[in-house]
Coordinates of C-alpha atoms and ligand atoms in Angstrom, one line a residue:
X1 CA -69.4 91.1 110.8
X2 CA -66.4 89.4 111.3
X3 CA -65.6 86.9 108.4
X4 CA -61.9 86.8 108.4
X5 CA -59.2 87.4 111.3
X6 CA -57.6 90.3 110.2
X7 CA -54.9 90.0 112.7
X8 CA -53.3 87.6 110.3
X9 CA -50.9 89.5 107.8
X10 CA -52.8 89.8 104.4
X11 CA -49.6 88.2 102.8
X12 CA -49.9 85.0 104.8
X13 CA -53.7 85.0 103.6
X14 CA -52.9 85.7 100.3
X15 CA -50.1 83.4 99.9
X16 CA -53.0 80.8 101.4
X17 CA -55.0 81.8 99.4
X18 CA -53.3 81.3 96.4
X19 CA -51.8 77.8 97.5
X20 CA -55.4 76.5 97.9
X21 CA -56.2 77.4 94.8
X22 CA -53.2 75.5 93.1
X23 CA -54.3 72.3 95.0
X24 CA -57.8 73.1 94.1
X25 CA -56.8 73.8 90.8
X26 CA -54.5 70.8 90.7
X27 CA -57.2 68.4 91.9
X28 CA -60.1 69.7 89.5
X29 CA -56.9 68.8 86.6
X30 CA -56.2 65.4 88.0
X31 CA -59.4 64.6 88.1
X32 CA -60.7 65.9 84.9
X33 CA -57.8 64.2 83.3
X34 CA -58.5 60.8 85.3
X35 CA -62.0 61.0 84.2
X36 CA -60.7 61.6 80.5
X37 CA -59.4 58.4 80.4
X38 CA -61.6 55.4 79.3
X39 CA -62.9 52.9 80.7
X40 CA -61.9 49.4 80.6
X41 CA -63.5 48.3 77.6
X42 CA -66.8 46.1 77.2
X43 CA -70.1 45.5 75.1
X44 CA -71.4 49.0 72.7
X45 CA -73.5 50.9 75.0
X46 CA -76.8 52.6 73.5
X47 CA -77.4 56.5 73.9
X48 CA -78.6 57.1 76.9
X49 CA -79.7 53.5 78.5
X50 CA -76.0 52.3 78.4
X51 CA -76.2 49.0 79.0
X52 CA -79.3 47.8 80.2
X53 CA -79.7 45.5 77.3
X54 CA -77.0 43.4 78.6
X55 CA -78.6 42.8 81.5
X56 CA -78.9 39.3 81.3
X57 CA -80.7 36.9 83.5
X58 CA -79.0 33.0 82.5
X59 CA -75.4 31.9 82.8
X60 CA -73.9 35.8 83.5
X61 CA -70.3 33.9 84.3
X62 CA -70.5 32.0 80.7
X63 CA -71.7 35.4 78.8
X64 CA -69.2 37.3 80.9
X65 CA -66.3 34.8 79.6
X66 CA -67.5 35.2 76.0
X67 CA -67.1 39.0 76.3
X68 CA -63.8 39.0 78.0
X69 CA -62.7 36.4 74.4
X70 CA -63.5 39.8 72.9
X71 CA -62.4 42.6 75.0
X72 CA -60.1 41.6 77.4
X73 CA -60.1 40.3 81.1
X74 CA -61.0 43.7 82.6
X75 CA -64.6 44.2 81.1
X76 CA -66.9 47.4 81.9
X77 CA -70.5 48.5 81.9
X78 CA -72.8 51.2 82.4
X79 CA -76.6 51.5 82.8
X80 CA -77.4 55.3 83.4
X81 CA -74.9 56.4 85.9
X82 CA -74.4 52.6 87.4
X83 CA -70.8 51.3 86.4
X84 CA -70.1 47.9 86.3
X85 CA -66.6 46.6 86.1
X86 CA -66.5 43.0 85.8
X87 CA -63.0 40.5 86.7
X88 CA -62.5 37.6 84.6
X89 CA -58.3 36.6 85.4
X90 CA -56.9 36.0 89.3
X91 CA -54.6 38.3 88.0
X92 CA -56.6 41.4 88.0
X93 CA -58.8 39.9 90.8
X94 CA -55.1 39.8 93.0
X95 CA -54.3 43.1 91.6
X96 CA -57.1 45.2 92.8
X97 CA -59.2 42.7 95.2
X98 CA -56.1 41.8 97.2
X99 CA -53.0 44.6 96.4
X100 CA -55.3 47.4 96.4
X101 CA -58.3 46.0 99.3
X102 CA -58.2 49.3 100.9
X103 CA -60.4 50.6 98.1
X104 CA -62.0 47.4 96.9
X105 CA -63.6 45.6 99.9
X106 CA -66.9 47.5 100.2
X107 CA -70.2 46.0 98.8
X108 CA -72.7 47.6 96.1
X109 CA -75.7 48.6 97.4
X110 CA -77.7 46.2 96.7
X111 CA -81.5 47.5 97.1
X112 CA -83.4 43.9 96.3
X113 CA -81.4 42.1 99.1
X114 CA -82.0 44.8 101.8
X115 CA -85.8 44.9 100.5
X116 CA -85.5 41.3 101.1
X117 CA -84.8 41.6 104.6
X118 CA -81.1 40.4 104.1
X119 CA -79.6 43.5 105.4
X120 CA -78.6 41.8 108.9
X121 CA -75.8 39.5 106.9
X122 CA -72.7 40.8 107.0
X123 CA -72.1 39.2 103.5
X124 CA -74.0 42.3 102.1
X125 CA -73.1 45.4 104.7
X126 CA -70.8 48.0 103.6
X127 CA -67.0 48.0 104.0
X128 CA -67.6 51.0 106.4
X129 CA -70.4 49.5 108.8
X130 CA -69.2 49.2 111.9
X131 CA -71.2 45.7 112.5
X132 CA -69.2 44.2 109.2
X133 CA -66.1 44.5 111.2
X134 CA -67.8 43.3 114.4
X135 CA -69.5 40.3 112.6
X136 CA -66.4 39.4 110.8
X137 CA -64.0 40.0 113.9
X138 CA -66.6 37.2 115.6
X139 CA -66.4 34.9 112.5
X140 CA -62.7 34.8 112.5
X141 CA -62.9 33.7 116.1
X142 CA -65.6 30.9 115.4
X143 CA -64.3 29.7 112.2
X144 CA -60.5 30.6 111.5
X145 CA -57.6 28.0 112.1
X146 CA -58.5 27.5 116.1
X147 CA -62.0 28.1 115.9
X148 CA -62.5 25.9 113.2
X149 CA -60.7 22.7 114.5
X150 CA -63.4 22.4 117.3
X151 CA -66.5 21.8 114.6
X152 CA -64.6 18.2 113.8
X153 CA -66.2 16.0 115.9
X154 CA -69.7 17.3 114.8
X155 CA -68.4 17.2 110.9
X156 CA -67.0 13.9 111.4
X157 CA -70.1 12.4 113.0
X158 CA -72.7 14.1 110.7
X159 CA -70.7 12.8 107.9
X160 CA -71.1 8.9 109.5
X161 CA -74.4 9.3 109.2
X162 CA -74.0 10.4 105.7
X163 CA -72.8 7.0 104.7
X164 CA -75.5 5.3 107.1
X165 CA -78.1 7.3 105.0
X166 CA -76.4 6.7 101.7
X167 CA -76.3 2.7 102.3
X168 CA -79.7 3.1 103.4
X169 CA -81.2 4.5 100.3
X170 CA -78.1 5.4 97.8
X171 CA -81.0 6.3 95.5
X172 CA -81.9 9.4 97.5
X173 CA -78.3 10.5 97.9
X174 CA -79.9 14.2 96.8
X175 CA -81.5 14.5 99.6
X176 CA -78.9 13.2 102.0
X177 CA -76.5 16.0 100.8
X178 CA -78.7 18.6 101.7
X179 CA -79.2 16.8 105.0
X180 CA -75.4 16.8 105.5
X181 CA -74.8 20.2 104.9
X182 CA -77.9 21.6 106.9
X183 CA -77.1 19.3 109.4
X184 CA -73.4 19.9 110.3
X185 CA -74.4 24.3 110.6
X186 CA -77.7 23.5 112.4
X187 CA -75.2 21.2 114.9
X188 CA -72.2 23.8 114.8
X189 CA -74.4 27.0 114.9
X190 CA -77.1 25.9 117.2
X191 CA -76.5 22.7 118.4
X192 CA -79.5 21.2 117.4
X193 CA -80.1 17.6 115.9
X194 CA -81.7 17.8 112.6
X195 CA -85.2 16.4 113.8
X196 CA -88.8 16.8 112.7
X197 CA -89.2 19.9 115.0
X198 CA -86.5 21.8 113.9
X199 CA -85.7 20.5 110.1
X200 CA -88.1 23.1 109.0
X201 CA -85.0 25.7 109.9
X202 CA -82.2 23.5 107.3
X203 CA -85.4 24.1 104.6
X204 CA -85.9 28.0 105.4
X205 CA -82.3 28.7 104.8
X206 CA -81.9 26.7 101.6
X207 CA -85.1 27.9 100.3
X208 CA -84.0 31.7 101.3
X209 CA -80.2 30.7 99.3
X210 CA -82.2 29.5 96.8
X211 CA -84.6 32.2 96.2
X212 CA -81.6 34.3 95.6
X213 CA -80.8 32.1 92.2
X214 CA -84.0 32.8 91.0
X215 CA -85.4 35.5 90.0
X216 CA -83.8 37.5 93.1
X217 CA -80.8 37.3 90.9
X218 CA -82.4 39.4 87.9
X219 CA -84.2 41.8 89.6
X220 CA -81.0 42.2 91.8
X221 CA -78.9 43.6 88.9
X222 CA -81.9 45.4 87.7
X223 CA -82.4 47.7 90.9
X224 CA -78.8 47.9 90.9
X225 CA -79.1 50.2 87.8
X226 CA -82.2 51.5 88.7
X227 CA -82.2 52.1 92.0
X228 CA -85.7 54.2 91.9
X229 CA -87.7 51.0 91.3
X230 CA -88.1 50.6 94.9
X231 CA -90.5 53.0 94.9
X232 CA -93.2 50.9 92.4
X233 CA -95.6 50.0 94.2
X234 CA -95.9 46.4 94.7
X235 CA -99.7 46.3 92.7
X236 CA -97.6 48.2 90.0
X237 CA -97.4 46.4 87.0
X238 CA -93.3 44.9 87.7
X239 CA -93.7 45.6 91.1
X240 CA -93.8 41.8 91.4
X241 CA -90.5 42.0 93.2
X242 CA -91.5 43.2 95.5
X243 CA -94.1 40.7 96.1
X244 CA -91.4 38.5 96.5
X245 CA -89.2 40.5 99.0
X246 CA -92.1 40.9 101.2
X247 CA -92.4 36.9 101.6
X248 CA -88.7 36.3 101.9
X249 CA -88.2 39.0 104.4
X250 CA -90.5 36.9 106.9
X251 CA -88.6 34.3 106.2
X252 CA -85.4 35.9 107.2
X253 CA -87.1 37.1 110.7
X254 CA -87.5 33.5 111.1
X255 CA -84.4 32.6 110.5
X256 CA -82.9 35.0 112.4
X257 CA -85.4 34.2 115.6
X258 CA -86.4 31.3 116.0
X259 CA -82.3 29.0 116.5
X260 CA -81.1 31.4 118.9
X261 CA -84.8 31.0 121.0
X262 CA -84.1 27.2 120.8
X263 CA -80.7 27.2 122.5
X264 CA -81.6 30.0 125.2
X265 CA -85.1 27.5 126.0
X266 CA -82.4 24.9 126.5
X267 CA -79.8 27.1 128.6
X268 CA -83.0 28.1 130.9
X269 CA -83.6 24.1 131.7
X270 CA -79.5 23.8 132.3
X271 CA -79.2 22.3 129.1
X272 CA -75.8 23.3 127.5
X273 CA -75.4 22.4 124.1
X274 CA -72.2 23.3 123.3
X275 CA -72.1 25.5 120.1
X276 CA -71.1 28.6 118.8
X277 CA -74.2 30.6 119.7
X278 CA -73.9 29.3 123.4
X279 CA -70.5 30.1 123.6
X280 CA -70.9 33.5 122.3
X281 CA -74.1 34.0 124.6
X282 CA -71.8 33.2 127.6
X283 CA -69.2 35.8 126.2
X284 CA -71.9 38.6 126.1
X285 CA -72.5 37.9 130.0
X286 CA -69.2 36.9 131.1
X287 CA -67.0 39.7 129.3
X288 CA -69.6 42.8 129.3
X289 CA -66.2 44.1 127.5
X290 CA -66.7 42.4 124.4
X291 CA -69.8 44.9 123.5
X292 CA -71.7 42.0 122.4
X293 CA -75.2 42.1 122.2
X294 CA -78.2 39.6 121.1
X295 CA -78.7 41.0 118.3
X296 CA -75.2 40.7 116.9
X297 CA -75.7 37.0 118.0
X298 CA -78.6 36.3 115.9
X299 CA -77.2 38.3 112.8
X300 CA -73.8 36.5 112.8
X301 CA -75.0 33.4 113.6
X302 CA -78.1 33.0 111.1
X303 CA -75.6 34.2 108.2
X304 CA -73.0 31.4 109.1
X305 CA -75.9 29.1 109.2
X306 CA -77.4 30.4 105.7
X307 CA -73.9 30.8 104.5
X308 CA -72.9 26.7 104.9
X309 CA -75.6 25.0 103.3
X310 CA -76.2 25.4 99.4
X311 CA -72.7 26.1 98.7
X312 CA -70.9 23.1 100.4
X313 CA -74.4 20.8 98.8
X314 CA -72.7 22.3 95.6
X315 CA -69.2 21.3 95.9
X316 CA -70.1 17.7 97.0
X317 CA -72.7 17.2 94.1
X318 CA -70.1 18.3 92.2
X319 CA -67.6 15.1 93.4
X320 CA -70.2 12.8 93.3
X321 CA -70.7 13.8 89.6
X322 CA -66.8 14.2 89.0
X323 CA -66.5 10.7 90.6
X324 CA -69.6 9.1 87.9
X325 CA -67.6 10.8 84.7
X326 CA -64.3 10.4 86.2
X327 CA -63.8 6.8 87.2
X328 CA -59.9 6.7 87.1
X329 CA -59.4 9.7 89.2
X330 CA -62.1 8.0 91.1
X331 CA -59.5 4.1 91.2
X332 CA -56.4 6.4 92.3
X333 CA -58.1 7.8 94.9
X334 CA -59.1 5.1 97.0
X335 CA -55.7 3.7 96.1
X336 CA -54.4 6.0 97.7
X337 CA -56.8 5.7 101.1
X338 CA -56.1 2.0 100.5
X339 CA -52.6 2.8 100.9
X340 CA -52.6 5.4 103.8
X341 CA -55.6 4.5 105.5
X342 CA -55.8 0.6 105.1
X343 CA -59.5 -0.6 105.0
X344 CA -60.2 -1.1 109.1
X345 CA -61.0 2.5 109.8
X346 CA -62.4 5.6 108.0
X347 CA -60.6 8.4 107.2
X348 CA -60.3 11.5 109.4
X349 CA -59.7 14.8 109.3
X350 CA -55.8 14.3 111.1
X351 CA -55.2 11.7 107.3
X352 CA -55.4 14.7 105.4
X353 CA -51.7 15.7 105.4
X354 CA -50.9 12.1 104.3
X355 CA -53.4 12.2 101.5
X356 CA -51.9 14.6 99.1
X357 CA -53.7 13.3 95.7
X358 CA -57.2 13.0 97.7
X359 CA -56.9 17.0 99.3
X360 CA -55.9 17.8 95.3
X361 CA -59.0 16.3 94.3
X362 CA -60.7 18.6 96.4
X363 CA -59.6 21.8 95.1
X364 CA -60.7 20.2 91.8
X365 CA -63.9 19.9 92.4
X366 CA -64.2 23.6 93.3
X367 CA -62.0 24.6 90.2
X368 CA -64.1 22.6 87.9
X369 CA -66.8 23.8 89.1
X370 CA -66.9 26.7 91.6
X371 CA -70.2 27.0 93.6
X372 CA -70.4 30.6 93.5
X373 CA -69.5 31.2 89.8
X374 CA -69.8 35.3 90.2
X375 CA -68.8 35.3 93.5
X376 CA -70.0 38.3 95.5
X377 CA -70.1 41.6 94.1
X378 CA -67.3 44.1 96.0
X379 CA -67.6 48.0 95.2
X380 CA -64.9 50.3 94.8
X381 CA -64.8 52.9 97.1
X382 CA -62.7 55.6 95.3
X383 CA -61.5 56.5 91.6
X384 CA -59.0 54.6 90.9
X385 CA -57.0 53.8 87.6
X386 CA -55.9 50.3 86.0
X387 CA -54.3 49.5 83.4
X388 CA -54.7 53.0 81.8
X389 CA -57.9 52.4 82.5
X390 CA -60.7 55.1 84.8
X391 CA -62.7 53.0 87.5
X392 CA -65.2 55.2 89.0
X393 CA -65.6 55.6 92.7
X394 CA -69.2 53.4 93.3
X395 CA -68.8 50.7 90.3
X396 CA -69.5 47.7 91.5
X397 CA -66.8 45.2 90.7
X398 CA -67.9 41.7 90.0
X399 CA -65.7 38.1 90.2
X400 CA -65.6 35.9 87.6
X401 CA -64.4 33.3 89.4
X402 CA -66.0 30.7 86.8
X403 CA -63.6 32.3 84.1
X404 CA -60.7 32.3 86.4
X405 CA -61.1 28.8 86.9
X406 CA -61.2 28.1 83.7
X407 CA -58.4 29.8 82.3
X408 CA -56.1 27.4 80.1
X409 CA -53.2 29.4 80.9
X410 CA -53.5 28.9 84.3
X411 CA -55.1 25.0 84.1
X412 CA -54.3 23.6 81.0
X413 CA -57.2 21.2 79.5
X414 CA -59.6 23.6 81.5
X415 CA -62.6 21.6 80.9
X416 CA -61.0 18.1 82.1
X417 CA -61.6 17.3 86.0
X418 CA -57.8 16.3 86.5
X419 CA -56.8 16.6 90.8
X420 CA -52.7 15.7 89.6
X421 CA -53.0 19.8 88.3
X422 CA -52.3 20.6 91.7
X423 CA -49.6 18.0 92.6
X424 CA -45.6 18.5 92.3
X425 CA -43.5 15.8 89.7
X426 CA -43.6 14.1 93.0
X427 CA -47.0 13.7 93.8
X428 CA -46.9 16.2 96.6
X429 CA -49.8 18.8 96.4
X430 CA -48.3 22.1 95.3
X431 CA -48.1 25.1 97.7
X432 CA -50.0 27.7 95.9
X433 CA -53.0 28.4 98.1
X434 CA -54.7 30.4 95.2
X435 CA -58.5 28.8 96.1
X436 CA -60.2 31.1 93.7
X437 CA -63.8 30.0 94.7
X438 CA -64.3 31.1 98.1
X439 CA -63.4 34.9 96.7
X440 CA -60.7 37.4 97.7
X441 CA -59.1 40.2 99.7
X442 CA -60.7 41.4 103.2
X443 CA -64.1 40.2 101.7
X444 CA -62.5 36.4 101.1
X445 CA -65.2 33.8 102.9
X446 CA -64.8 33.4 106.6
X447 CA -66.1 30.1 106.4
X448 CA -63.8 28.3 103.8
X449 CA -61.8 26.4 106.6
X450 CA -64.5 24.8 107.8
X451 CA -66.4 24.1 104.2
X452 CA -62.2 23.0 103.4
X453 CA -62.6 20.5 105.9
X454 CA -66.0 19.1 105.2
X455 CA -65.6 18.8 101.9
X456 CA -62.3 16.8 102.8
X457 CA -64.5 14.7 105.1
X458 CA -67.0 13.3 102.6
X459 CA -65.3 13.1 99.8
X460 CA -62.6 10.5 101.8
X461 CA -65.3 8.7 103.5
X462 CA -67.6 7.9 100.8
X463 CA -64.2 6.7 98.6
X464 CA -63.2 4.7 101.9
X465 CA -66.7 2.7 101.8
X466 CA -68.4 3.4 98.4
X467 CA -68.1 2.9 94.6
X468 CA -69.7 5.5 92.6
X469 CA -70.4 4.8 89.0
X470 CA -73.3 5.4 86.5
X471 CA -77.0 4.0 87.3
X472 CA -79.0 1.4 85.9
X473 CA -82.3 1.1 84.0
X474 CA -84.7 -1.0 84.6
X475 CA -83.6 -3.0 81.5
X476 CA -80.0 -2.9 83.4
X477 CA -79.0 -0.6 80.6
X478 CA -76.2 2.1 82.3
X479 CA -78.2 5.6 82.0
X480 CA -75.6 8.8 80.7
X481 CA -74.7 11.0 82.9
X482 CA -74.2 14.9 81.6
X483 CA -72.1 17.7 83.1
X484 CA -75.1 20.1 83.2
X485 CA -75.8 23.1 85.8
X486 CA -77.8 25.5 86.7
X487 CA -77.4 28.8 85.5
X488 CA -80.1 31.3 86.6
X489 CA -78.5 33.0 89.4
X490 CA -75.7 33.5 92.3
X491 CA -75.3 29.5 92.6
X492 CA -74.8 26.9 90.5
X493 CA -74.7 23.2 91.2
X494 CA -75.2 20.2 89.0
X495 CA -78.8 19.9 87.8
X496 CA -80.1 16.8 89.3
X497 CA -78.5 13.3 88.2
X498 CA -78.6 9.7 88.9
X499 CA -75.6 7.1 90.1
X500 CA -74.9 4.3 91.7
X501 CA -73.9 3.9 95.2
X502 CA -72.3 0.2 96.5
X503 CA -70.5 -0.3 99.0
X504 CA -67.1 -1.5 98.2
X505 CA -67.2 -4.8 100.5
X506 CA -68.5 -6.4 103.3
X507 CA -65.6 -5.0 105.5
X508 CA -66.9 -2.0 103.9
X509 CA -70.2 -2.0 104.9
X510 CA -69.2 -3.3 108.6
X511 CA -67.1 -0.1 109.2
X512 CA -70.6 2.0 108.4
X513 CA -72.7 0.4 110.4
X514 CA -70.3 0.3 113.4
X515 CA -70.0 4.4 113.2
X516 CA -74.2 3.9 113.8
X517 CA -74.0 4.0 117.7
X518 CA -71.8 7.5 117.9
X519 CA -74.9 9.4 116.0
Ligands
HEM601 C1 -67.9 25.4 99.5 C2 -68.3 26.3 100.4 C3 -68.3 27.8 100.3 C4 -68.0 28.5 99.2 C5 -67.6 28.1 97.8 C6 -68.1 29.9 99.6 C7 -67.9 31.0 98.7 C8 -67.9 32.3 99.1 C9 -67.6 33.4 98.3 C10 -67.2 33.4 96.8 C11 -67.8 34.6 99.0 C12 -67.6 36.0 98.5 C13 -66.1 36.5 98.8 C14 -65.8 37.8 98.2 O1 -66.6 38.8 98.4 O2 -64.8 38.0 97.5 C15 -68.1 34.2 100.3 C16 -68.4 35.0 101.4 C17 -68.9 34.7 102.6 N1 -69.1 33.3 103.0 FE1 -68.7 31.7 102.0 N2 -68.5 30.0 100.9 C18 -68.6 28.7 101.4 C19 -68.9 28.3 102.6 C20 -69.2 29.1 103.7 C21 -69.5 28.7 105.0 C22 -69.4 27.3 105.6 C23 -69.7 29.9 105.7 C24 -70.1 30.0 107.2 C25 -69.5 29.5 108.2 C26 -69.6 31.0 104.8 C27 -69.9 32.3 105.2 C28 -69.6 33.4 104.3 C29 -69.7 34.8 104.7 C30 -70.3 35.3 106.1 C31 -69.3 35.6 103.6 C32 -69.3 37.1 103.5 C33 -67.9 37.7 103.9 C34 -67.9 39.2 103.9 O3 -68.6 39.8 103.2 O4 -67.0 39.8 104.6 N3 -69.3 30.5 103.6 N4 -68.2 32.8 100.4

């Protein structure tokens, strides 16, 4: 039997020998003293169940901001062996999300969403899947600085027929939104027209967002902890979630299905639509280099699509409101279109440079309030120290990019919806790029130049056209308006809310209806 070569000297073995057992040794020490140190602190676990008490299912970011008054801005939890370690500064979120994104850019795994049927978006695959670096190579192509610049024309004319819609019926603006935002990825993704054959996709995808800031949410965090409750049975009593994955995960095959079919029906009649899904369809037969196959197509392209829609409705609900409780930021603004713009045209995307107070009134809105308050979950992929402080390999490690935002030291009257934060003494808008809300590091969202843009978009061309201010009763009586959102899950927007919608002047209202024959 031979076990070892004995024509190496018996020295050089031993002296091997003993060397591997100092690095053993050594590691077994560092760890054991790593692990000896605490962890960050946070809420007074219970024997045994840690945690799971704190569990909660409203306004996470808001109890996670009260905590982190109390312990600190590096907060941890633990149900059983599941560690949470929860981010409430940009400081620590730069620190170990951007400084240290070698170890913190993977994803926990998150057992509801996969039940779910969400496991083909990227936003959810592990750091080390070899489709998240595909998927987010192709995303960079489609929607990074050059990619990005060639949605415009479909932004700018889905945002005309915004303001056709909203001098239509200003009353249903809520619904215009979400036509907006569906409508500009349904154009960009698919090239589709949102029509009555094909508007049932724009309600699938919001209606799959949505169901993840329901109960999704909960249940979520729950299975995080207890990972072994995916094996209740779904007649269990609580295995109602899984009632609910089942259903959504046929929506997801929908989602993922039926766009792509539409544009390859079209390609087969020599109808080109040009969009990112045809143009990566023609890369998968022209460049057989590219490794592309259909199935990264669909999985890529129905997360953009999903991706786009609730959180950009978000941020522009969030002007609209901004613009009811705010009407002096609302005055300087169009001033300042007045100004740069003049009132024969409507604003573009090329004005943007030119309208510094306008582009800081933007990054207001999703300070004030971000769209995705908790942002996504990222994972730590190693033990790793901070602060003095053990972070075990495996703890999810969530954002609170609501707390950051609010954060007096960084924005002073935190609460107050105030654009000139982000300008110079001189007006000019200030260089820091810090744009907490669309997240950070190698997981930071692919899709913020484009949602950047939109956002731009409708916020300068309803100020061009409209005045925004509070509604009416019927006894002509203006009707309060509160800053109130929803709190029960991954998004947050502001729960619905009246206004009025009038177009500034007849010129005004000329300039809309002249945009009518381009859409
Ligand atoms: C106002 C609009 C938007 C907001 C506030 C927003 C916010 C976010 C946030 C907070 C994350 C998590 C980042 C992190 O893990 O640290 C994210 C990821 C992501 N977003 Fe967005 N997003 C917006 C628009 C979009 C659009 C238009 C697209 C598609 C074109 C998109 C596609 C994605 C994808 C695919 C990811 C996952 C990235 C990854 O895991 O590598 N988002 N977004």
């Amino acid at each position: 039997m031979t076990v070892l070569n004995l024509s190496v000297p018996p020295t050089i073995l031993l002296t091997g020998f003993f060397l591997f057992a100092l690095q053993a040794s050594n590691l077994f020490w560092r760890s054991r003293q790593t692990q000896r140190l605490p962890y960050p602190p946070g809420p007074r676990p219970v024997p045994f169940l840690g945690n799971i008490f704190n569990i909660t299912k409203n306004a996470t970011w808001l109890t996670y901001s009260r905590w982190a008054n109390k312990y600190g801005d590096v907060l941890h939890m633990q149900v059983l062996s599941r560690h949470v370690v929860i981010l409430n500064s940009a400081a620590a979120a730069v620190d170990l999300l951007e400084k240290r994104s070698r170890l913190y850019s993977d994803r926990p795994e998150l057992t509801m969403l996969q039940l779910m049927g969400w496991g083909f978006n990227m936003t959810f695959m592990h750091y080390d899947d070899s489709r998240w670096r595909k998927y987010r190579r192709m995303l960079h192509q489609g929607f990074g600085p050059h990619g990005s610049i060639q949605f415009r024309p479909i932004q700018e004319r889905q945002v005309h027929r915004l303001l056709c819609n909203l001098l239509a019926s200003p009353q249903e603006f809520g619904s215009h939104l979400r036509t907006l935002a569906g409508s500009i990825n349904l154009h960009a993704m698919y090239g589709q027209d949102v029509v009555e054959k094909n508007s049932y996709l724009v309600r699938l995808a919001s209606h799959a967002v949505d169901t993840l800031s329901e109960e999704v949410f909960f249940s979520a965090q729950v299975l995080f902890a207890l990972p072994w409750l995916k094996y209740v049975p779904e007649w269990f009593p609580g295995g109602g979630f899984k009632t609910l994955a089942r259903k959504n995960r046929k929506v997801m095959e929908t989602l993922q299905k039926d766009p792509i079919e539409l544009v390859k029906k079209d390609m087969s009649k020599g109808i080109v639509n040009p969009c990112w899904t045809t143009e990566l369809l023609e890369q998968m037969q022209t460049e057989p280099s590219s490794g592309l196959i259909e199935d990264d197509i669909k999985d890529v392209t129905a997360t953009a699509f999903a991706g786009g829609i609730d959180t950009n409705e978000s941020a522009i609900r969030t002007f609209l409101l901004a613009m009811v409780l705010y009407p002096d930021v609302q005055k300087r603004a169009q001033a300042e279109i007045a100004l740069v713009v003049g009132s024969a045209r409507l604003p573009n995307a090329d004005d943007q440079p030119s309208l510094p107070y306008l582009s800081a009134l933007c990054r207001e809105v999703q300070r004030w309030h971000p769209p995705v308050p908790l942002g996504v979950s990222h994972a730590v992929s190693n033990d790793d120290v901070y602060r003095g402080y053990f972070i075990p390999k495996g703890a999810a490690v969530l954002t609170n990019i609501w707390a950051m935002s609010r954060d007096p030291k960084m924005y002073p009257d935190p609460d107050v919806f105030k654009p000139e934060r982000f300008l110079t003494p001189d007006g000019e808008l200030i260089e820091d790029s810090t744009f907490l809300s669309f997240g950070f590091g190698r997981r930071i969202c692919p899709g913020r130049l484009m949602a950047e843009s939109t956002i731009f978009l409708v916020v300068s061309n309803i100020l061009s056209v409209f005045d925004i201010g509070k509604a009416k009763d019927e006894r002509g009586v203006e009707v309060d308006v509160l800053e109130k959102y929803t709190t029960n899950g991954l998004m947050s927007q502001p729960i619905p809310f009246k206004c009025s919608i009038e177009t500034r002047s007849a010129e005004a209202k000329a300039l809309v209806l002249a945009t009518r024959a381009s859409h």
